[in-house]
Coordinates of C-alpha atoms in Angstrom, one line a residue:
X36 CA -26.7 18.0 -26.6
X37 CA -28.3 14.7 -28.1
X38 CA -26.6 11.9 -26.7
X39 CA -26.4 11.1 -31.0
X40 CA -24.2 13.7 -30.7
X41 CA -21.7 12.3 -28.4
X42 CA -18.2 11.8 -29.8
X43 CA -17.3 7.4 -29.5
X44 CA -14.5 6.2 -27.0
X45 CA -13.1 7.8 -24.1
X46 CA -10.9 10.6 -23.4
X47 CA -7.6 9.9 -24.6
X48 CA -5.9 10.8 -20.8
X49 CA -8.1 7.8 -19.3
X50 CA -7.0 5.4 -22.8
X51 CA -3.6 6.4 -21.6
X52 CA -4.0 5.5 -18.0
X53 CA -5.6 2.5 -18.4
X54 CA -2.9 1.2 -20.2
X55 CA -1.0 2.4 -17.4
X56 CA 1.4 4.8 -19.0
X57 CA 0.6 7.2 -16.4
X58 CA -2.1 8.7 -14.4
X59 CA -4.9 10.6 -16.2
X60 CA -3.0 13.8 -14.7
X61 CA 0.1 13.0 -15.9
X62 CA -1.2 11.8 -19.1
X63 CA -3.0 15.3 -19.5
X64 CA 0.6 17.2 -19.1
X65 CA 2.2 14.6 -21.7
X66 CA 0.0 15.1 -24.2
X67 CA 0.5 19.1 -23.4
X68 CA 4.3 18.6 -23.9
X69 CA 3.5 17.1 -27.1
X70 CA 4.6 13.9 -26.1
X71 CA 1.5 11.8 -27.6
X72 CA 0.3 10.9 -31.1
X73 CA -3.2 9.8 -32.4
X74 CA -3.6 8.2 -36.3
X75 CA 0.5 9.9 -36.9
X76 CA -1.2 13.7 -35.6
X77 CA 0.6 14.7 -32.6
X78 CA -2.0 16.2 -30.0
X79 CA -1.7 18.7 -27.7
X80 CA -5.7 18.8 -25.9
X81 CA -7.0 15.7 -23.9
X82 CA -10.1 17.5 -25.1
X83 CA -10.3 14.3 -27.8
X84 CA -12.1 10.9 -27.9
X85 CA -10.2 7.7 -29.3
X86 CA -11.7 4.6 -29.8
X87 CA -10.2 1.0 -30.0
X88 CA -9.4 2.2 -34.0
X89 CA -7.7 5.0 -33.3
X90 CA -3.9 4.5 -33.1
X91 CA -2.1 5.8 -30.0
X92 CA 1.9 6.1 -29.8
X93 CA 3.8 8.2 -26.9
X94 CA 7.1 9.0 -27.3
X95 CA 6.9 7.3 -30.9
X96 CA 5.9 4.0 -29.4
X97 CA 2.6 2.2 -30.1
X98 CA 0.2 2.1 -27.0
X99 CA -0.1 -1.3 -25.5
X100 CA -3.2 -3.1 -25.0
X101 CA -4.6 -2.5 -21.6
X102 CA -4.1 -4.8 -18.9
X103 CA -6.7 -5.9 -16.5
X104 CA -6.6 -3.8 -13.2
X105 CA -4.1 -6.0 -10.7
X106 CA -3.2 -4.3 -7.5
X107 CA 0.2 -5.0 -5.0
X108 CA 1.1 -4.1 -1.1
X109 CA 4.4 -3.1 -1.0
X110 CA 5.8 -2.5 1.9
X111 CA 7.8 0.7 2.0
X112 CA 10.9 1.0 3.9
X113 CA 11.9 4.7 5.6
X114 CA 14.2 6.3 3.3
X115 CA 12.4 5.8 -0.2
X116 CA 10.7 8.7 -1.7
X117 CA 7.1 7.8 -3.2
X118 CA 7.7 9.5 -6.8
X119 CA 8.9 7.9 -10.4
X120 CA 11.8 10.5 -10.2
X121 CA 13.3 12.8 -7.3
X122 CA 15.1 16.2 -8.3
X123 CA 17.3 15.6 -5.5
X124 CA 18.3 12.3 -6.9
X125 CA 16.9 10.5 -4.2
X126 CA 16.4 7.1 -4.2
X127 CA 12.5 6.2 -5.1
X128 CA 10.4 3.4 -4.0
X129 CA 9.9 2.2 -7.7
X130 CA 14.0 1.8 -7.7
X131 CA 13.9 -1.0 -4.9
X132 CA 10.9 -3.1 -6.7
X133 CA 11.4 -6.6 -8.2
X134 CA 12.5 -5.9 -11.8
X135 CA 10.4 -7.5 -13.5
X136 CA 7.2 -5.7 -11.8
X137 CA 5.2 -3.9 -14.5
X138 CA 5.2 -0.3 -14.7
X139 CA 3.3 0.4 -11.6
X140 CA 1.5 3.3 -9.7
X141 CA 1.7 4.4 -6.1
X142 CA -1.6 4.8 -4.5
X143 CA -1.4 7.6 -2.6
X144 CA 2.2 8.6 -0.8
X145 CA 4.0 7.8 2.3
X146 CA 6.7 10.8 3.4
X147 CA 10.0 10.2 2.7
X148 CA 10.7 9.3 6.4
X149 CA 7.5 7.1 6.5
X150 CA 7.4 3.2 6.3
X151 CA 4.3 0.7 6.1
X152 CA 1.7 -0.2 3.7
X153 CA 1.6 1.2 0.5
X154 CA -0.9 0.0 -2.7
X155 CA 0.7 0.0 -6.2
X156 CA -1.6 -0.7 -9.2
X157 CA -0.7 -1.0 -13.0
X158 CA -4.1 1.3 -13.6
X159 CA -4.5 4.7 -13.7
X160 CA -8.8 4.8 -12.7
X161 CA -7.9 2.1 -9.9
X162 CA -5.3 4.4 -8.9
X163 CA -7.8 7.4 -8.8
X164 CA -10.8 5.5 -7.1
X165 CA -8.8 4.0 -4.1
X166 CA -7.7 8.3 -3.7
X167 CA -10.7 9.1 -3.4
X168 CA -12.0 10.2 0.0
X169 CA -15.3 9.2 -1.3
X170 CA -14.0 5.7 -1.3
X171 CA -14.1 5.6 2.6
X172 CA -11.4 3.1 3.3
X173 CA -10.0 4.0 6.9
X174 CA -5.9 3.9 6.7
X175 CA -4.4 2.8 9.8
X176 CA -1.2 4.0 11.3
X177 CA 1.5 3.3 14.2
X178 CA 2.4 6.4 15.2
X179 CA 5.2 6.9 18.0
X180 CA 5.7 10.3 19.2
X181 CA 8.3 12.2 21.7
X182 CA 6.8 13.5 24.8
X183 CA 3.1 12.8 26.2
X184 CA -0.2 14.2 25.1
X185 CA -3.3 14.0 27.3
X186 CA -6.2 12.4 26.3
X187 CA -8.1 15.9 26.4
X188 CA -5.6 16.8 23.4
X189 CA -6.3 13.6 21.7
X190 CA -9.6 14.7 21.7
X191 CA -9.0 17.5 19.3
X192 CA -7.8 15.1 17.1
X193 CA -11.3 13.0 17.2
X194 CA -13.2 16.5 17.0
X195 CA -11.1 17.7 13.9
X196 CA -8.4 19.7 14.3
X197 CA -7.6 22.8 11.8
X198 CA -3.4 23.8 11.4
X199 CA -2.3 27.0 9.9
X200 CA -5.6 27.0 7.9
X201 CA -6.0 23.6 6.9
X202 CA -9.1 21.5 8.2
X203 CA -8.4 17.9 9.4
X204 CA -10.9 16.1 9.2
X205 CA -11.9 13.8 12.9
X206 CA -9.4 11.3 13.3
X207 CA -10.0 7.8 15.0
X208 CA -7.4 8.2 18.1
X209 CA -6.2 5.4 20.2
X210 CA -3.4 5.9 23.2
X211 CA -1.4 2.8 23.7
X212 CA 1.1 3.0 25.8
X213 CA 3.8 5.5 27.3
X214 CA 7.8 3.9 27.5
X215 CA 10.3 6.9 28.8
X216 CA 10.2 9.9 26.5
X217 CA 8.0 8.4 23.6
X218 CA 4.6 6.9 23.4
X219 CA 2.7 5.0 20.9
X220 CA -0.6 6.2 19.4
X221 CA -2.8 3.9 16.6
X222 CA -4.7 6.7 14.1
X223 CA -7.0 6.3 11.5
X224 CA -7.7 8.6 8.9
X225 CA -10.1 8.5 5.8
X226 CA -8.9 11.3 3.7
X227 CA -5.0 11.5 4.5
X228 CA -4.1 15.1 3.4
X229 CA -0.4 15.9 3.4
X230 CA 1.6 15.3 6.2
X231 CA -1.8 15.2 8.0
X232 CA -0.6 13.3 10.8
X233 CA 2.3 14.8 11.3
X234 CA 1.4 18.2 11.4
X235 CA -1.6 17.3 13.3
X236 CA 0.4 16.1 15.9
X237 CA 3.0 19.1 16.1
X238 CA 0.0 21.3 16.9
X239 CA -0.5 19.4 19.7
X240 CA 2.9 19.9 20.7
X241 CA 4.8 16.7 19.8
X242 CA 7.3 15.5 17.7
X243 CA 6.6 12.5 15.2
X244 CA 9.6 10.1 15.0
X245 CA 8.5 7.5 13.7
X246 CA 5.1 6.9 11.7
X247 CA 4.2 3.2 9.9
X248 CA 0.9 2.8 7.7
X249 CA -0.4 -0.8 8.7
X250 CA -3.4 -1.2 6.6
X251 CA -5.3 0.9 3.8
X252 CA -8.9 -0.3 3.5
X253 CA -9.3 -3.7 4.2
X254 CA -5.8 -4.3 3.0
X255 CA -2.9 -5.0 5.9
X256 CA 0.7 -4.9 6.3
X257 CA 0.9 -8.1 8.1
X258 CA 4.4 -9.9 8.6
X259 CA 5.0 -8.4 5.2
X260 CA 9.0 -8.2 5.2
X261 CA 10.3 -4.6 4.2
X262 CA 10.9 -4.0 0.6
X263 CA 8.7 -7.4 -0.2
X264 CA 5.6 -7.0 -2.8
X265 CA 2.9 -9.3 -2.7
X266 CA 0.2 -9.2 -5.4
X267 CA -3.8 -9.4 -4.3
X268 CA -5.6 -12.0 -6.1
X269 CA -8.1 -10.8 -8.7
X270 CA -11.1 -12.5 -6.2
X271 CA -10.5 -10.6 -3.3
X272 CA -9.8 -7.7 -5.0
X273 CA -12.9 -7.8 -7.3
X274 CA -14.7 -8.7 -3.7
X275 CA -13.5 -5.1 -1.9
X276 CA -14.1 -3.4 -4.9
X277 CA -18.0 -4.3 -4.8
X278 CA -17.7 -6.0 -8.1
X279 CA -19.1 -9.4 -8.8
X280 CA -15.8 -11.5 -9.5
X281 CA -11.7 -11.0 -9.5
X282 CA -5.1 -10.9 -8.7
X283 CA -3.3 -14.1 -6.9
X284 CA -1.0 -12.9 -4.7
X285 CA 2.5 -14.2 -5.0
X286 CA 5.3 -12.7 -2.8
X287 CA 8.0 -11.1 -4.6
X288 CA 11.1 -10.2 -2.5
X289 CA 14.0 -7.2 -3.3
X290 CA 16.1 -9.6 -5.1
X291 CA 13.1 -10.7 -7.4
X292 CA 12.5 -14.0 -5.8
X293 CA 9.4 -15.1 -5.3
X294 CA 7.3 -17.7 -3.5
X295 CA 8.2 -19.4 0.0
X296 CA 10.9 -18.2 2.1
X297 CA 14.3 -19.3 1.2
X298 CA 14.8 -22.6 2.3
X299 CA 11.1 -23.6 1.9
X300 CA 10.6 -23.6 -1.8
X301 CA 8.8 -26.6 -3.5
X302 CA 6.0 -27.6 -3.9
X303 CA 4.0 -28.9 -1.4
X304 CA 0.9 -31.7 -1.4
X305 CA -1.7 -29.9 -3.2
X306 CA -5.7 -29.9 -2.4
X307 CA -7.6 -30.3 1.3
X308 CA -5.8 -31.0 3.9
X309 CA -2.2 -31.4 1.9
X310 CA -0.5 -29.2 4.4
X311 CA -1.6 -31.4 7.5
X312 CA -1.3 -35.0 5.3
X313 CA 2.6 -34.3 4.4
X314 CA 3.5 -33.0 8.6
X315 CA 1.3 -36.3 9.8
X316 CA 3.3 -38.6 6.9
X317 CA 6.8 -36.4 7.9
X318 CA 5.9 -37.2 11.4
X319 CA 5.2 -41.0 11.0
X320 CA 7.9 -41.8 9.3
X321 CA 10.8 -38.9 11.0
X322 CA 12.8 -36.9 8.8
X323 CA 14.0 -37.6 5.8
X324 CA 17.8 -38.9 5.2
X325 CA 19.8 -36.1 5.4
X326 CA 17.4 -33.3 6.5
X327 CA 17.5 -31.5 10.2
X328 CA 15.1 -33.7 12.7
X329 CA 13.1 -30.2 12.7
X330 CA 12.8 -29.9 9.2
X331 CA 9.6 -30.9 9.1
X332 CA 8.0 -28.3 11.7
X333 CA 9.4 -25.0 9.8
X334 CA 6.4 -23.1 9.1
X335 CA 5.3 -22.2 5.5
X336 CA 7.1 -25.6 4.2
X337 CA 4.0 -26.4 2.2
X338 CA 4.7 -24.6 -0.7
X339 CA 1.5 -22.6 -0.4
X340 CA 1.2 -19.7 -2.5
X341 CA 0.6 -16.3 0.1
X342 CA -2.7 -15.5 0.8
X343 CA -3.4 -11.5 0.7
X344 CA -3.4 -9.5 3.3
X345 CA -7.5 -8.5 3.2
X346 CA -9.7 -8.5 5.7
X347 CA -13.4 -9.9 5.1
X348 CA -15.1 -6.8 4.4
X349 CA -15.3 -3.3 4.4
X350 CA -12.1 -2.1 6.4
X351 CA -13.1 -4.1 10.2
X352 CA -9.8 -5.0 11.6
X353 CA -10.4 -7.5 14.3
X354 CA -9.0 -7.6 17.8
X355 CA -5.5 -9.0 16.7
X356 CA -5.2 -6.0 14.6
X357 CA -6.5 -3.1 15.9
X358 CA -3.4 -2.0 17.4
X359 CA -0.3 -4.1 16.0
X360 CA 2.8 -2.9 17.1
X361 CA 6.7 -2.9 15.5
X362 CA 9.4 -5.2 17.2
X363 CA 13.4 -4.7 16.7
X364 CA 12.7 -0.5 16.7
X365 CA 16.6 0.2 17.4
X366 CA 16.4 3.9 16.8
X367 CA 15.4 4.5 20.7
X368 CA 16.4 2.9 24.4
X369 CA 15.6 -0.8 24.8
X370 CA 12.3 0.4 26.4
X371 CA 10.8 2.1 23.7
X372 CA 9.1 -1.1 22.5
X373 CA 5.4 -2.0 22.9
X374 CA 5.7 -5.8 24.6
X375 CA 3.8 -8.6 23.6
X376 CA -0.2 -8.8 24.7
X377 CA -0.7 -5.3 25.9
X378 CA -2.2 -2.3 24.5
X379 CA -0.4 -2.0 20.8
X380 CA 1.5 -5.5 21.3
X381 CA 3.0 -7.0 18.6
X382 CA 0.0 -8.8 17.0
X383 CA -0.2 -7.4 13.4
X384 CA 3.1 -6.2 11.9
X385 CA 6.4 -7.3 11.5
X386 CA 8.6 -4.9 12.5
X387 CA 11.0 -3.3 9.6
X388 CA 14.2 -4.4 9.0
X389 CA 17.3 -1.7 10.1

């Protein structure tokens, strides 16, 4: 075909999920269902080109104008179900975020009994290219386990394992430590199939009872608090994309506050060296008239806006975070808890909140 011949625009699914009304996917089965309408037709193919003329309206309301491509770590207590609606009438991940978050997408899943790290974007090809396994970004995860595996069965893991007809591919393995009946493994994976570690691991003959996704990419949990949000600037993420410029992140908490921690909000002095000027003035001069004599040493009391949680490139974790580990785990004896400063110590996440 001449490229002259070459309808304008793009299809109408990817239109759709740019705007972020859904995924291209799920924009395919709406317009199927009859749901969307182009210049007052209703459609029923994505098989169709629109461009910027053309006008759009789902459900009988107009299309908005795209947003540009922002991206959120969220971080996903057990108990949520990754889905925008459960037939069960379980309670979903997008139920516990901030409410006045913009429609949102998850990036990828975490199981229902899963906690940790999970990306949300507001567009649908963002969305699709962090998916991809062709992307390459290693996701990281805490995995604790009941009973003991040998590092000869570990090795499976590294070599690629295949379950009940499903090839795994070689997962990055690291044992950390053994406390009574459990033990706590660190995995990496780059494609993330299903279940993948889980089932993985039952074919080794161990249980999975507790798994926590630190970092995706370059992207890290951090002290993220559960059910907290935190929005990537557009820099850094225009940086990890591979794209010459780029959201800023700003820490939005289950009740919809944002900014500092309660009990540090204001602003603080603003420009180089603000945050050490106002401790060496507070310091100078003592604490203000009635203010705590430790006021002035609470961390975070600058006012600073969150930085994101990004490494500096590619997805190298450095030594602090290779094998973070979660404090205040209540759900086994007192032992079952990695200790600070030794293989898996508590040097990346903060542990969820029971």
């Amino acid at each position: 075909m001449d490229k002259n011949d070459t309808p304008e625009g793009d299809r109408i699914a990817k239109v759709l999920s740019r705007a972020g009304v859904a995924s291209r996917r799920e924009a395919e089965r709406m317009i199927e269902d009859g749901r969307v309408k182009v210049n007052g037709e209703r459609i029923f193919s994505p098989a169709l080109n629109v461009t910027e003329k053309d006008r759009i309206t789902v459900d009988g309301a107009p299309l908005a104008a795209p947003e540009p491509a922002r991206l959120w770590l969220y971080h996903k207590p057990a108990g949520l179900v990754t889905s925008a609606s459960d037939e069960k009438g379980r309670k979903t991940v997008f139920d516990d975020l901030p409410e006045d978050m913009p429609r949102v997408m998850s990036v990828g899943r975490l199981d229902l009994n899963s906690e940790g790290l999970l990306l949300l974007t507001n567009d649908g090809e963002l969305k699709r290219r962090l998916e991809l396994p062709s992307t390459g970004w290693l996701r990281r995860y805490r995995v604790r386990i009941n009973g003991s595996v040998s590092e000869e069965k570990l090795d499976r893991l590294r070599k690629g394992i295949s379950v009940e007809g499903v090839d795994y591919q070689p997962m990055q393995v690291t044992f950390d430590r053994q406390q009574g009946a459990n033990a706590w493994l660190t995995i990496g994976l780059r494609e993330g199939k299903n279940r993948e570690i889980r089932r993985a691991m039952a074919a080794l003959d161990v249980t999975v009872n507790r798994l926590i996704r630190i970092s995706y990419g370059p992207f890290q949990i951090g002290n993220l608090e559960p059910g907290e949000v935190e929005e990537i600037r557009p820099k850094v993420l225009r940086e990890q994309l591979g794209e010459s410029d780029g959201p800023k992140v700003q820490r939005r908490r289950p009740d919809g506050s944002t900014g500092a921690k309660p009990g540090l909000r204001g602003g603080g002095p603003k420009g180089p060296g603000g945050a050490r000027k106002q401790a060496s003035e507070a310091k100078r001069s003592g604490p203000a008239k009635g203010t705590a004599p430790d006021a002035a040493k609470r961390p975070g009391g600058t006012g600073r806006v969150f930085g994101a949680k990004a490494l500096g490139s590619g997805d190298r974790l450095g030594p602090g975070n290779q094998r973070p580990s979660p404090k205040g785990d209540r759900s086994g004896p007192k032992t079952d808890r990695p200790t600070r400063g030794g293989p898996g110590g508590n040097r990346g996440i903060k542990p969820p909140k029971r």
